[in-house]
Tab-separated table of C-alpha atoms in Angstrom:
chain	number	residue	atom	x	y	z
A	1	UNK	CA	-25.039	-1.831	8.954
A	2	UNK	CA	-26.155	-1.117	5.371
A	3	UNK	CA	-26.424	-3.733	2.801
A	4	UNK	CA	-25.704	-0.843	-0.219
A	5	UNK	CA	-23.035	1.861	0.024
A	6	UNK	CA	-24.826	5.168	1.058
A	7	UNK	CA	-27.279	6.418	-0.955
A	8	UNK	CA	-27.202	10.127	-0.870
A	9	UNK	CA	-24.250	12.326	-1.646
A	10	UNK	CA	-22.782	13.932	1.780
A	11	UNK	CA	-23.811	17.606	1.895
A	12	UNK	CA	-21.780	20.085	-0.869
A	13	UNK	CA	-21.461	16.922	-3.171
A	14	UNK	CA	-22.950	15.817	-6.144
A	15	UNK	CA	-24.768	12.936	-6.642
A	16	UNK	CA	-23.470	9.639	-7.079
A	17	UNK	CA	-25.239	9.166	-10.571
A	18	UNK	CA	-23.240	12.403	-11.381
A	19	UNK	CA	-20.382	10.901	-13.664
A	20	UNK	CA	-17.404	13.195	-14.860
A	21	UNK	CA	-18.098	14.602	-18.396
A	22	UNK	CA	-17.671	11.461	-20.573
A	23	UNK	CA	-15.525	13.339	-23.389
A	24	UNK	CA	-13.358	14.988	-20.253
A	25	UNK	CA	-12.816	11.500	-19.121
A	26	UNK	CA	-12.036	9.960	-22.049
A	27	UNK	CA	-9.535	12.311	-22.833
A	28	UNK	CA	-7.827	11.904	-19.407
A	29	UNK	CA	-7.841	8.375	-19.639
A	30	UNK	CA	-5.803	8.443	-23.037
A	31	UNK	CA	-2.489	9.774	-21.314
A	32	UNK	CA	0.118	7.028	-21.357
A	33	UNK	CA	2.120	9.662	-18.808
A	34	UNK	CA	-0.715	9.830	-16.627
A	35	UNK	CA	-0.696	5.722	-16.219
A	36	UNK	CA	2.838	6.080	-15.225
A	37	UNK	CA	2.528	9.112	-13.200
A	38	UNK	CA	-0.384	7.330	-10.973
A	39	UNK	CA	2.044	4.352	-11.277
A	40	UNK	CA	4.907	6.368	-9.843
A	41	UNK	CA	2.905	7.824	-6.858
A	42	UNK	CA	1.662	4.345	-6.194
A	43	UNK	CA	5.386	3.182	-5.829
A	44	UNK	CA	6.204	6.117	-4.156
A	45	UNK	CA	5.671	3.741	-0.343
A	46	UNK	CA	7.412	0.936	-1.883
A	47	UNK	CA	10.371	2.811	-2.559
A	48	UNK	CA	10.520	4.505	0.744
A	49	UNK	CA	10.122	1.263	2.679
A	50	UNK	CA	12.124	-0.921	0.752
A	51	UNK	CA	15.146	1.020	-0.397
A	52	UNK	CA	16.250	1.294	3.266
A	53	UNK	CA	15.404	-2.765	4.291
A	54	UNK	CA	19.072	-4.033	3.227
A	55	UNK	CA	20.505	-1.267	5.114
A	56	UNK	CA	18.671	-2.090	8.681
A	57	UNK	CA	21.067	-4.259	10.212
A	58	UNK	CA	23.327	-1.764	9.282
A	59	UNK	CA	21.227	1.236	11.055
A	60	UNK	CA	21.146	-1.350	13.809
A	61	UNK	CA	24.973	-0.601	14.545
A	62	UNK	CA	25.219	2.880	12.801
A	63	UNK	CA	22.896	4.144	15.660
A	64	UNK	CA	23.793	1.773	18.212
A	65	UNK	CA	20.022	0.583	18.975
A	66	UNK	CA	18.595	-2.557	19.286
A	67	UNK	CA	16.619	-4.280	16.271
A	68	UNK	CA	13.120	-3.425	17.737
A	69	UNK	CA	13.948	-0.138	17.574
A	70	UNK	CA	15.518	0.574	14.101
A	71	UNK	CA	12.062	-1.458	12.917
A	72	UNK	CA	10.229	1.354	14.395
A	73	UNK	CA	11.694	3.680	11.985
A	74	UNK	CA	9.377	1.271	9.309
A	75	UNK	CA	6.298	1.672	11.959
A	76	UNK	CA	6.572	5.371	12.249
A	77	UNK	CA	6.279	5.800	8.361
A	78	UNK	CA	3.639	3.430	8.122
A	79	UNK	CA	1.578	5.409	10.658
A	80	UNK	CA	2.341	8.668	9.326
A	81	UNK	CA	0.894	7.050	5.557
A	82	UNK	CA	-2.165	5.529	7.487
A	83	UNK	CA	-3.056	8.647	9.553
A	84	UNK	CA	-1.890	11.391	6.652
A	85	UNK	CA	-4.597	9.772	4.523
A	86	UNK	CA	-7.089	10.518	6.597
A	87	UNK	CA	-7.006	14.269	6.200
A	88	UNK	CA	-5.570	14.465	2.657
A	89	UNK	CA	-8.007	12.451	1.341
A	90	UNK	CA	-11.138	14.324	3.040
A	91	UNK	CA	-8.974	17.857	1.955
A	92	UNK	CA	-8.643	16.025	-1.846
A	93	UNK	CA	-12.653	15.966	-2.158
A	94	UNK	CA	-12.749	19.459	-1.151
A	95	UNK	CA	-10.071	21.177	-3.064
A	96	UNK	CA	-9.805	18.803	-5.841
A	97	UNK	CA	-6.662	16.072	-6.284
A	98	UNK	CA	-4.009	18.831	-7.431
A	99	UNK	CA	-3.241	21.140	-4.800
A	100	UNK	CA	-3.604	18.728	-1.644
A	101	UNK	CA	-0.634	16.311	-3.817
A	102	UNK	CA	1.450	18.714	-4.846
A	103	UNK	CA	1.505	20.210	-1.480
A	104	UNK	CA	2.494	16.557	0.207
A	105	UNK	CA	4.896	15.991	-2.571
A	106	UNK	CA	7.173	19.027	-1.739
A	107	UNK	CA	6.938	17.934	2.195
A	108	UNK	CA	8.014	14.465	1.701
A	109	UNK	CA	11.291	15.601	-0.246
A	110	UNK	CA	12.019	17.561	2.713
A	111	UNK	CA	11.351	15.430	5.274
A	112	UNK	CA	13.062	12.847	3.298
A	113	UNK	CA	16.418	14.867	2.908
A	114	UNK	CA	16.490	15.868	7.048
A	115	UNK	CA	16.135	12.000	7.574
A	116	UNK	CA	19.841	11.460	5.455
A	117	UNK	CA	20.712	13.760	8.239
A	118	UNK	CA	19.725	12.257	11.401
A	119	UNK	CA	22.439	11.673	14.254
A	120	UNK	CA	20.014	9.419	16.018
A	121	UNK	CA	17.181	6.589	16.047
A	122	UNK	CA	14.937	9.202	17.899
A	123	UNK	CA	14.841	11.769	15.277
A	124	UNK	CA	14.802	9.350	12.681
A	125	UNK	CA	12.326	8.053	13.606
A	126	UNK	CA	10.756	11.386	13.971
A	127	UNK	CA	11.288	11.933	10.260
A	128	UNK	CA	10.275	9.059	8.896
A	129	UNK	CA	6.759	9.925	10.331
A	130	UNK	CA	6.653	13.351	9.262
A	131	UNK	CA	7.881	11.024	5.893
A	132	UNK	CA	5.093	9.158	5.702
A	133	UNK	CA	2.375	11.976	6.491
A	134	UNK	CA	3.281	13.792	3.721
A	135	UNK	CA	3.941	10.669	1.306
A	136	UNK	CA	0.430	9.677	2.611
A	137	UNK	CA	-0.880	12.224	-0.206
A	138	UNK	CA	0.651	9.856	-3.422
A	139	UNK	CA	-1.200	7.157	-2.538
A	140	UNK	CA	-4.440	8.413	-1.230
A	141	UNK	CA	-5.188	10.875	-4.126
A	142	UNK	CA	-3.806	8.301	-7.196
A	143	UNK	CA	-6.375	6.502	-5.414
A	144	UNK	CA	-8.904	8.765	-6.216
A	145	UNK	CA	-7.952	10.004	-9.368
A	146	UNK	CA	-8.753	6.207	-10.471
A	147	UNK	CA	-11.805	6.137	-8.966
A	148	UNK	CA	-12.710	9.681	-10.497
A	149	UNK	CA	-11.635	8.368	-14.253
A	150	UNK	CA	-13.125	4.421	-13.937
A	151	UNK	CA	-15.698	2.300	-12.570
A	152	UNK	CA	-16.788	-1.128	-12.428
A	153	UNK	CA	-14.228	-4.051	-14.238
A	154	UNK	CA	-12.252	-1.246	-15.764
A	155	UNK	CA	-11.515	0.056	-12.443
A	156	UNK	CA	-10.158	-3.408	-11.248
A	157	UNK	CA	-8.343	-3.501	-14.808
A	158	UNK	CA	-6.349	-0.158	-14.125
A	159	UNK	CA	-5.563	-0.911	-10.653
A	160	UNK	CA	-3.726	-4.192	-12.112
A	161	UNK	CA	-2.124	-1.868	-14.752
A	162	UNK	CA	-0.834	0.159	-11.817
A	163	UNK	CA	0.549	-2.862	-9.960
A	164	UNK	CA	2.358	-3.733	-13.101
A	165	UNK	CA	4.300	0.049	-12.525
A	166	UNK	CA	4.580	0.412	-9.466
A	167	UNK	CA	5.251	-3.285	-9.010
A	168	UNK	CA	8.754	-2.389	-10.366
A	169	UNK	CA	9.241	0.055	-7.326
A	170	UNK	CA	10.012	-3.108	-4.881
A	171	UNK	CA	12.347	-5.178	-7.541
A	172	UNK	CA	14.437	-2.590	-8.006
A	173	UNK	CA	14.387	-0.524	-4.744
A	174	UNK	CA	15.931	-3.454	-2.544
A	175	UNK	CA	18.249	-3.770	-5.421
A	176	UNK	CA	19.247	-0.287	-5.976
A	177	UNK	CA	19.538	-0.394	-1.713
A	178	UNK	CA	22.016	-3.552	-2.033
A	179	UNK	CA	23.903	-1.913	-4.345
A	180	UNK	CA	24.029	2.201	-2.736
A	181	UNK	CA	25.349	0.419	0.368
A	182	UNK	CA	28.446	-0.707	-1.969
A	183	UNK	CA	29.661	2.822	-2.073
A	184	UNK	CA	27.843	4.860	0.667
A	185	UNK	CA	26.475	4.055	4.156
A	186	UNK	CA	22.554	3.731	5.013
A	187	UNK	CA	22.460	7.745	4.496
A	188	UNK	CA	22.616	7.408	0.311
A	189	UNK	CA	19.662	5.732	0.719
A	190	UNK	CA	17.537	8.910	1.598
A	191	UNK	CA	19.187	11.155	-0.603
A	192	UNK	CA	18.400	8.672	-3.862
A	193	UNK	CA	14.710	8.443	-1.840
A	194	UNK	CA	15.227	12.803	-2.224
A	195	UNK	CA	16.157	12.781	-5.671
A	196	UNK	CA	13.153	10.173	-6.764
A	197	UNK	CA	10.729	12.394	-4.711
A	198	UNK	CA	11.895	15.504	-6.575
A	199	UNK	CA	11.496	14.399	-9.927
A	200	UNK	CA	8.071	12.660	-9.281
A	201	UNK	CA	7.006	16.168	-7.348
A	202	UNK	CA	8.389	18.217	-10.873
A	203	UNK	CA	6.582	15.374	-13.285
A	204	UNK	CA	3.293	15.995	-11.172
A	205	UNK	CA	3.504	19.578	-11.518
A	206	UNK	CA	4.056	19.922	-14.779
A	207	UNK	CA	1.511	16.700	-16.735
A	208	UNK	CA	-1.100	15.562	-13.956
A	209	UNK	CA	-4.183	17.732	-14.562
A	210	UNK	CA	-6.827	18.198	-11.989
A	211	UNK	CA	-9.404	15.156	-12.444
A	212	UNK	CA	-12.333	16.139	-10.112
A	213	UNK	CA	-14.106	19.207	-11.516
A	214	UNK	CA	-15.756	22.048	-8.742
A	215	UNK	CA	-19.350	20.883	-9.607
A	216	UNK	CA	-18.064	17.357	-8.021
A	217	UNK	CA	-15.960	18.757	-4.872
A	218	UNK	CA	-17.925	18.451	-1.103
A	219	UNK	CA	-18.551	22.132	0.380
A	220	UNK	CA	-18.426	21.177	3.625
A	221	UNK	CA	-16.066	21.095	6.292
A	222	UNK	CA	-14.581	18.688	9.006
A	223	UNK	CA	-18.030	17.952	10.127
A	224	UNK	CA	-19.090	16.902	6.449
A	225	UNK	CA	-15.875	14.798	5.992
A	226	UNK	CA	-16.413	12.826	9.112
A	227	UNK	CA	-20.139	12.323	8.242
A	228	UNK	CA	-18.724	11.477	4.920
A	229	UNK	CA	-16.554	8.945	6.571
A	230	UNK	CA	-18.865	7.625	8.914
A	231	UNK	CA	-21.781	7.054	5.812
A	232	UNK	CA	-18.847	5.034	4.457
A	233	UNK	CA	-18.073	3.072	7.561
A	234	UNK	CA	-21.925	2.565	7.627
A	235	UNK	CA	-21.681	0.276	4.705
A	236	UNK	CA	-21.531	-3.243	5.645
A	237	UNK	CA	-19.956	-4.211	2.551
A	238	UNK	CA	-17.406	-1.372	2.061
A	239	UNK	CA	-15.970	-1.839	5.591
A	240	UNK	CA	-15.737	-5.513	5.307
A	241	UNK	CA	-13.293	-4.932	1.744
A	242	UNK	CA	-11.536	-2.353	3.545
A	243	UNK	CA	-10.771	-4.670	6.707
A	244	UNK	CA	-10.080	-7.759	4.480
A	245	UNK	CA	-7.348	-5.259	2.340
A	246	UNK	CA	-6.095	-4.235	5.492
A	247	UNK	CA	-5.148	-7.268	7.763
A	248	UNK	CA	-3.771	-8.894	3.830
A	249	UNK	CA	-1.317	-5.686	3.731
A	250	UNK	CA	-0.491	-6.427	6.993
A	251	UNK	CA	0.841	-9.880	6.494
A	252	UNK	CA	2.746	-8.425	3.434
A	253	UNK	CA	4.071	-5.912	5.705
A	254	UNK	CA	4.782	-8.393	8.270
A	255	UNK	CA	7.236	-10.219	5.470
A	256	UNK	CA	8.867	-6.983	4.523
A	257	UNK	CA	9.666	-5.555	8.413
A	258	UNK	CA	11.258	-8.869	9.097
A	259	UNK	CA	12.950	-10.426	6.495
A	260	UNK	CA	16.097	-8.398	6.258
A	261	UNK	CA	16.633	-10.067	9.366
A	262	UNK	CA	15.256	-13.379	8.936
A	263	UNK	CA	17.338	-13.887	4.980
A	264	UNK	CA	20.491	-12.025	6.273
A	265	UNK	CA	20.835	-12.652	10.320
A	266	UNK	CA	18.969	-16.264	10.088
A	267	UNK	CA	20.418	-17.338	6.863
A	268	UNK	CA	23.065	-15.445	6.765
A	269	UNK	CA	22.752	-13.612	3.371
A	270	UNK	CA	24.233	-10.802	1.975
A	271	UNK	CA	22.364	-7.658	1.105
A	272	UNK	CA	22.697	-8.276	-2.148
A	273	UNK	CA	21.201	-11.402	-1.970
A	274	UNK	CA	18.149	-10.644	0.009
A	275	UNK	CA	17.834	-7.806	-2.245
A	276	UNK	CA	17.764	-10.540	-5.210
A	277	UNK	CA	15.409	-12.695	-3.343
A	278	UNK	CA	13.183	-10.164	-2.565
A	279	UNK	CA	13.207	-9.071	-6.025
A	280	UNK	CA	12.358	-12.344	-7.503
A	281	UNK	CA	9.144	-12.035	-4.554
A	282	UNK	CA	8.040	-8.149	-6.156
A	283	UNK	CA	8.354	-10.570	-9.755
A	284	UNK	CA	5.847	-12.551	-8.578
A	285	UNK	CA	3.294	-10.277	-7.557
A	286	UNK	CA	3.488	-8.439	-10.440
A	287	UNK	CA	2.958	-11.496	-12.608
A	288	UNK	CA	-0.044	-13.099	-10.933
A	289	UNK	CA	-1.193	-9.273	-10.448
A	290	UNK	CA	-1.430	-9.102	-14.668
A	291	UNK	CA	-2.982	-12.594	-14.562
A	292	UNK	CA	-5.833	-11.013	-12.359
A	293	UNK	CA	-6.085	-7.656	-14.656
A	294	UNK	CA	-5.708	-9.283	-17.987
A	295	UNK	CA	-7.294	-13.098	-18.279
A	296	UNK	CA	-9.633	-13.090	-14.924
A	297	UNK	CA	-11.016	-10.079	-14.369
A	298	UNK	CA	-14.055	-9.795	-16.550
A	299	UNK	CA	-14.202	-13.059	-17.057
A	300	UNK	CA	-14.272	-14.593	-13.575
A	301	UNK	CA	-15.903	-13.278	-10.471
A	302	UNK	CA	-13.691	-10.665	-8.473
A	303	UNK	CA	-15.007	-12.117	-5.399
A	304	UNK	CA	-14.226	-15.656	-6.719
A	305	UNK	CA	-10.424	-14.893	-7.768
A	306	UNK	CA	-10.459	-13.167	-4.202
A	307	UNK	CA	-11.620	-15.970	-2.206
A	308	UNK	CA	-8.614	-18.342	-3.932
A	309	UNK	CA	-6.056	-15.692	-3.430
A	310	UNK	CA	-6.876	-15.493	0.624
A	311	UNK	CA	-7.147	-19.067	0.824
A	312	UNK	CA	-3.083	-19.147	-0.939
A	313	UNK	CA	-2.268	-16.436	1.310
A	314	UNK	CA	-3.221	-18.438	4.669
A	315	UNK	CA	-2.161	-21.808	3.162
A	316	UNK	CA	1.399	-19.924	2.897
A	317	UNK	CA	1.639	-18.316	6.208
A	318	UNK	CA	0.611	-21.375	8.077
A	319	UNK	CA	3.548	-23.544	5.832
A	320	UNK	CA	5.762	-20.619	7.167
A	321	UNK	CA	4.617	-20.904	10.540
A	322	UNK	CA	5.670	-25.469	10.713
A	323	UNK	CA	9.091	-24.721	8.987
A	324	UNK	CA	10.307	-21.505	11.499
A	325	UNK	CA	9.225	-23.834	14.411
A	326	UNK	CA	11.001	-26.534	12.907
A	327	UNK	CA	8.342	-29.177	12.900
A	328	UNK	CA	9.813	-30.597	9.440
A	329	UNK	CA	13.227	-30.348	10.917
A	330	UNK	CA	15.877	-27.712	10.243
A	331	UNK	CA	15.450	-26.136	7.216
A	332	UNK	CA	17.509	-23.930	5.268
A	333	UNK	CA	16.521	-21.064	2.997
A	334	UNK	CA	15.162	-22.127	0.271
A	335	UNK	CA	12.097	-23.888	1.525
A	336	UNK	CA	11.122	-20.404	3.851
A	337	UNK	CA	11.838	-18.559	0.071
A	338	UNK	CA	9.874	-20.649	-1.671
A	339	UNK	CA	6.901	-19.945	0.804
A	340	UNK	CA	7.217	-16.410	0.610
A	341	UNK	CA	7.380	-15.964	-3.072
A	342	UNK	CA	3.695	-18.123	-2.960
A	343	UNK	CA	2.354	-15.569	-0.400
A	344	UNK	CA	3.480	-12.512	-1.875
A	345	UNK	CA	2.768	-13.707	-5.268
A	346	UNK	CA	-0.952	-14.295	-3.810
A	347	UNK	CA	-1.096	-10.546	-3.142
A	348	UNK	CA	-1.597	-10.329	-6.545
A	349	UNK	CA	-4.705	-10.858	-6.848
A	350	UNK	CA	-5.481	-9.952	-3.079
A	351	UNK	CA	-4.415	-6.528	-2.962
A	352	UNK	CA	-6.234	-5.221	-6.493
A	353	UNK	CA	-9.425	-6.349	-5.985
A	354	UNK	CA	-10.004	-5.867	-2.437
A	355	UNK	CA	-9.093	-2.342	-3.214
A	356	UNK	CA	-11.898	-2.140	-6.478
A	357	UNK	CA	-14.907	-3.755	-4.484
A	358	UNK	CA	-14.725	-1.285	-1.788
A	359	UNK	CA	-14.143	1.324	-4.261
A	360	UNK	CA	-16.997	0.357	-6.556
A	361	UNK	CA	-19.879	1.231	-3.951
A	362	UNK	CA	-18.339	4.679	-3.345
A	363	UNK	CA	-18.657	7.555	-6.328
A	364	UNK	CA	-19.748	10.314	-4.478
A	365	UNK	CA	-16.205	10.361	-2.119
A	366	UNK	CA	-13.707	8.564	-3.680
A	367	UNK	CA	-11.212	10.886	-1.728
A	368	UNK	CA	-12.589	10.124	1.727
A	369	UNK	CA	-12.918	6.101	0.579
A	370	UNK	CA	-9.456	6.230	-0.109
A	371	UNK	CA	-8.318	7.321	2.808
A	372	UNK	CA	-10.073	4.591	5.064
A	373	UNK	CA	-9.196	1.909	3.042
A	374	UNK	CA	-5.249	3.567	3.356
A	375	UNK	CA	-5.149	3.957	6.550
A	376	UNK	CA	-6.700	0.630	7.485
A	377	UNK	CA	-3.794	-1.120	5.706
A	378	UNK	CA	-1.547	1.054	6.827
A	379	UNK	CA	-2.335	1.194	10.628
A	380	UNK	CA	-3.067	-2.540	10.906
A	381	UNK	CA	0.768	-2.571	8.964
A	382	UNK	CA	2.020	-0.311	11.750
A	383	UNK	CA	0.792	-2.726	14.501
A	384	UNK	CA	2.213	-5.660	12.879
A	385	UNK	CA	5.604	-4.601	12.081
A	386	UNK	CA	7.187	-4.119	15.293
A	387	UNK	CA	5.426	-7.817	16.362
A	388	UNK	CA	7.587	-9.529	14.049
A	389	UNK	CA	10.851	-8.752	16.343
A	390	UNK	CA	9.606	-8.901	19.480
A	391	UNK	CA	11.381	-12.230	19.908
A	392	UNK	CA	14.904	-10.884	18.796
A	393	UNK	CA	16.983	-11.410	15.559
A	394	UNK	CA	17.296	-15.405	15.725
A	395	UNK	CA	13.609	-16.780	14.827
A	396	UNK	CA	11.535	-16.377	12.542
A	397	UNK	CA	8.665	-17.902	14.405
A	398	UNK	CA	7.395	-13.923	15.169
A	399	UNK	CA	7.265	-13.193	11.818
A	400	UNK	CA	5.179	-16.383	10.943
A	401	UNK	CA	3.167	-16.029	13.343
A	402	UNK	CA	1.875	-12.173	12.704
A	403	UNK	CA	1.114	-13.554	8.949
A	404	UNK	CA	-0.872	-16.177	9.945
A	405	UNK	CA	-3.184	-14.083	12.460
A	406	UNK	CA	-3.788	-11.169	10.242
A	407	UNK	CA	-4.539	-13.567	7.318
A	408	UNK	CA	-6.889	-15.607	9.419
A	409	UNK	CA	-8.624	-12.099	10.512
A	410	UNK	CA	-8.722	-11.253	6.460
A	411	UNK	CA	-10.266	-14.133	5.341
A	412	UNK	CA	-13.114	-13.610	9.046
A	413	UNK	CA	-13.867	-9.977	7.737
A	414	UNK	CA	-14.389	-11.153	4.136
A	415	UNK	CA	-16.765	-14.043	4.719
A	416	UNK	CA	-18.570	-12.305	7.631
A	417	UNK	CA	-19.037	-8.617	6.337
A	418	UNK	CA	-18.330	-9.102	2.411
A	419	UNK	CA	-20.604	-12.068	2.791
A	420	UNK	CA	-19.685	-12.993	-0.995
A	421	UNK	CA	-21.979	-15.587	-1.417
A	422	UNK	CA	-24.872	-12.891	-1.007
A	423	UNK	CA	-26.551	-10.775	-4.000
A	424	UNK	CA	-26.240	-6.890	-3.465
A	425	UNK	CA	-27.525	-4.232	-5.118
């Protein structure tokens, strides 16, 4: 494979050393709503996933189906996100970022609403992919419209701006689950999902402006977008960022398919308190996440801060790993807790910059870049999550185990294909 991302523009597009019009760009990037809008999209898959996690157990017996397969209601939305991106962001290059969002937007609030409705795991299930295919558009295109407005240490600088928002998105969602489920069954939880997915569809509408002029857009059709793709796969260095992002999403997705069982049918919490435990984990990925953006990036290598942040994340999920198989004895909660706050608080600095390496070496199709590194994460997500349970409700060895394999592959694709050690051009 290539040392340097691909050199040549795909056919239709311009150049890579064609930058958006510096005075258009600097008068996008001024927009304090835009931030928040790009933040809001960004959240847009935290807030469907974990909204709903406190009310699982509860779908469990609402539906009358086994554990295994309420978690595939998580696994179909994941899929639908990781496989969605791969046509909306292709479409996005083409057509510019407006349309191809707006359109995705006003099909997630539907599907969303039908899934409030569902009589059975089946067509849940259903839903909740059609869900995530059309969600799939918020996160591939804010994506892009970073990419279109910033490069180099900026880039990494916005994208830990945008954890900061959307980093809210899993404190409060748990916590405004916990608290619907005081005062309506697991179906409130959709219709709040509705009503956030309406507003954030209106507020896109009416403030996000297009951000990827004509002269930029790719001409071509499928066959262009999958030689697009396969240019991008081509690069030795992209692929390797994309697979390292991908198997570290999947041990965070691993943590938040299982622990609503682990905290309350383990441990034996309420919903509110997993909700306030998993809140307390969202805190600290946020925090080390603003550490990355605000004191080391710029100052310290990304792939430095990114080599300590996989080497936390692995140290975590093998500490999981010795207290679910009880090799210290048994433990309670608070020592599994206090290992899951260090792992997710690790994504932090994970998560941001894996994202702004790969993005970095690909100008020319930041829609089509988007979507691989998407649906990596979220495919390799979608394999992991139903792993996690495949033992049952009453260990958390599953769960423990899935981290520390997909953290181990991580940290293989980023010293075998990153190769960090290595100058690049």
């Amino acid at each position: 494979m290539s040392e340097r991302g691909p050199s040549t523009a795909p056919s239709g597009a311009a150049s890579p050393e064609s930058p958006p019009s510096p005075t258009l760009t600097a008068a996008r990037r001024t927009g304090l709503l835009v931030t928040f809008i790009l933040g809001g999209l960004t959240a847009l898959p935290p807030l469907s996933m974990d909204m709903y996690l406190p009310a699982l157990p509860e779908v469990t017996s609402a539906l009358h189906s086994p554990a295994a397969t309420i978690q595939l209601t998580l696994t179909a939305c994941l899929a639908g996100m990781a496989l969605g991106q791969l046509v909306i962001g292709p479409m996005s290059d083409k057509w510019g970022r407006r349309r191809p969002l707006l359109t995705g937007m006003v099909v997630y609030v539907l599907a969303t609403a039908i899934c409030a409705l569902a009589p059975s795991a089946e067509l849940l299930i259903a839903f909740r992919l059609l869900q995530g295919l059309a969600g799939s558009a918020a996160i591939v295109i804010a994506r892009a419209v970073v990419r279109d407005l910033y490069d180099g240490v900026e880039m990494a600088k916005f994208f830990s701006t945008l954890m900061l928002i959307s980093g809210v998105a899993p404190i409060i969602a748990p916590l405004i689950g916990g608290q619907v489920l005081r005062f309506a069954d697991w179906r409130g939880v959709f219709v709040i999902l509705t009503a956030v997915g309406l507003v954030l569809t209106l507020t896109v509408w009416r403030s996000l402006d297009e951000t990827l002029p004509p002269e930029r857009r790719h001409t071509g059709g499928v066959g262009s977008a999958l030689r697009t793709m396969r240019g991008l796969l081509g690069d030795r260095v992209f692929t390797g960022y994309t697979l390292t992002g991908g198997f570290a999403f999947a041990v965070l997705f691993s943590y938040i398919s299982a622990s609503p069982f682990v905290v309350q049918e383990i441990y034996g919490a309420s919903p509110q308190a997993f909700s306030l435990l998993f809140g307390v984990n969202s805190v600290g990925l946020i925090a080390v996440g603003q550490i990355n953006g605000k004191l080391l990036v710029g100052r310290v290598s990304l792939d430095k801060v990114l080599s300590i942040g996989l080497a936390v994340v692995t140290a975590s999920a093998i500490s999981l790993l010795l207290l679910a198989t009880g090799v210290f004895g048994k433990t309670g909660l608070t020592p599994i807790a206090i290992a899951l706050f260090v792992l997710m608080s690790a994504m932090g600095v994970v998560l941001p910059n894996t994202n702004a390496q790969a993005l970095m070496r690909t100008p020319h199709a930041a829609g089509s870049a988007s979507a691989l590194i998407g649906t990596s994460s979220f495919l390799v997500g979608a394999i992991a999550s139903p792993l996690v349970g495949i033992a049952g409700e009453d260990t958390a060895v599953p769960m423990a185990l899935v981290q520390l394999t997909c953290a181990l592959l991580s940290v293989t694709c980023f010293l075998t294909l990153c190769r960090p050690w290595q100058p690049r051009d």
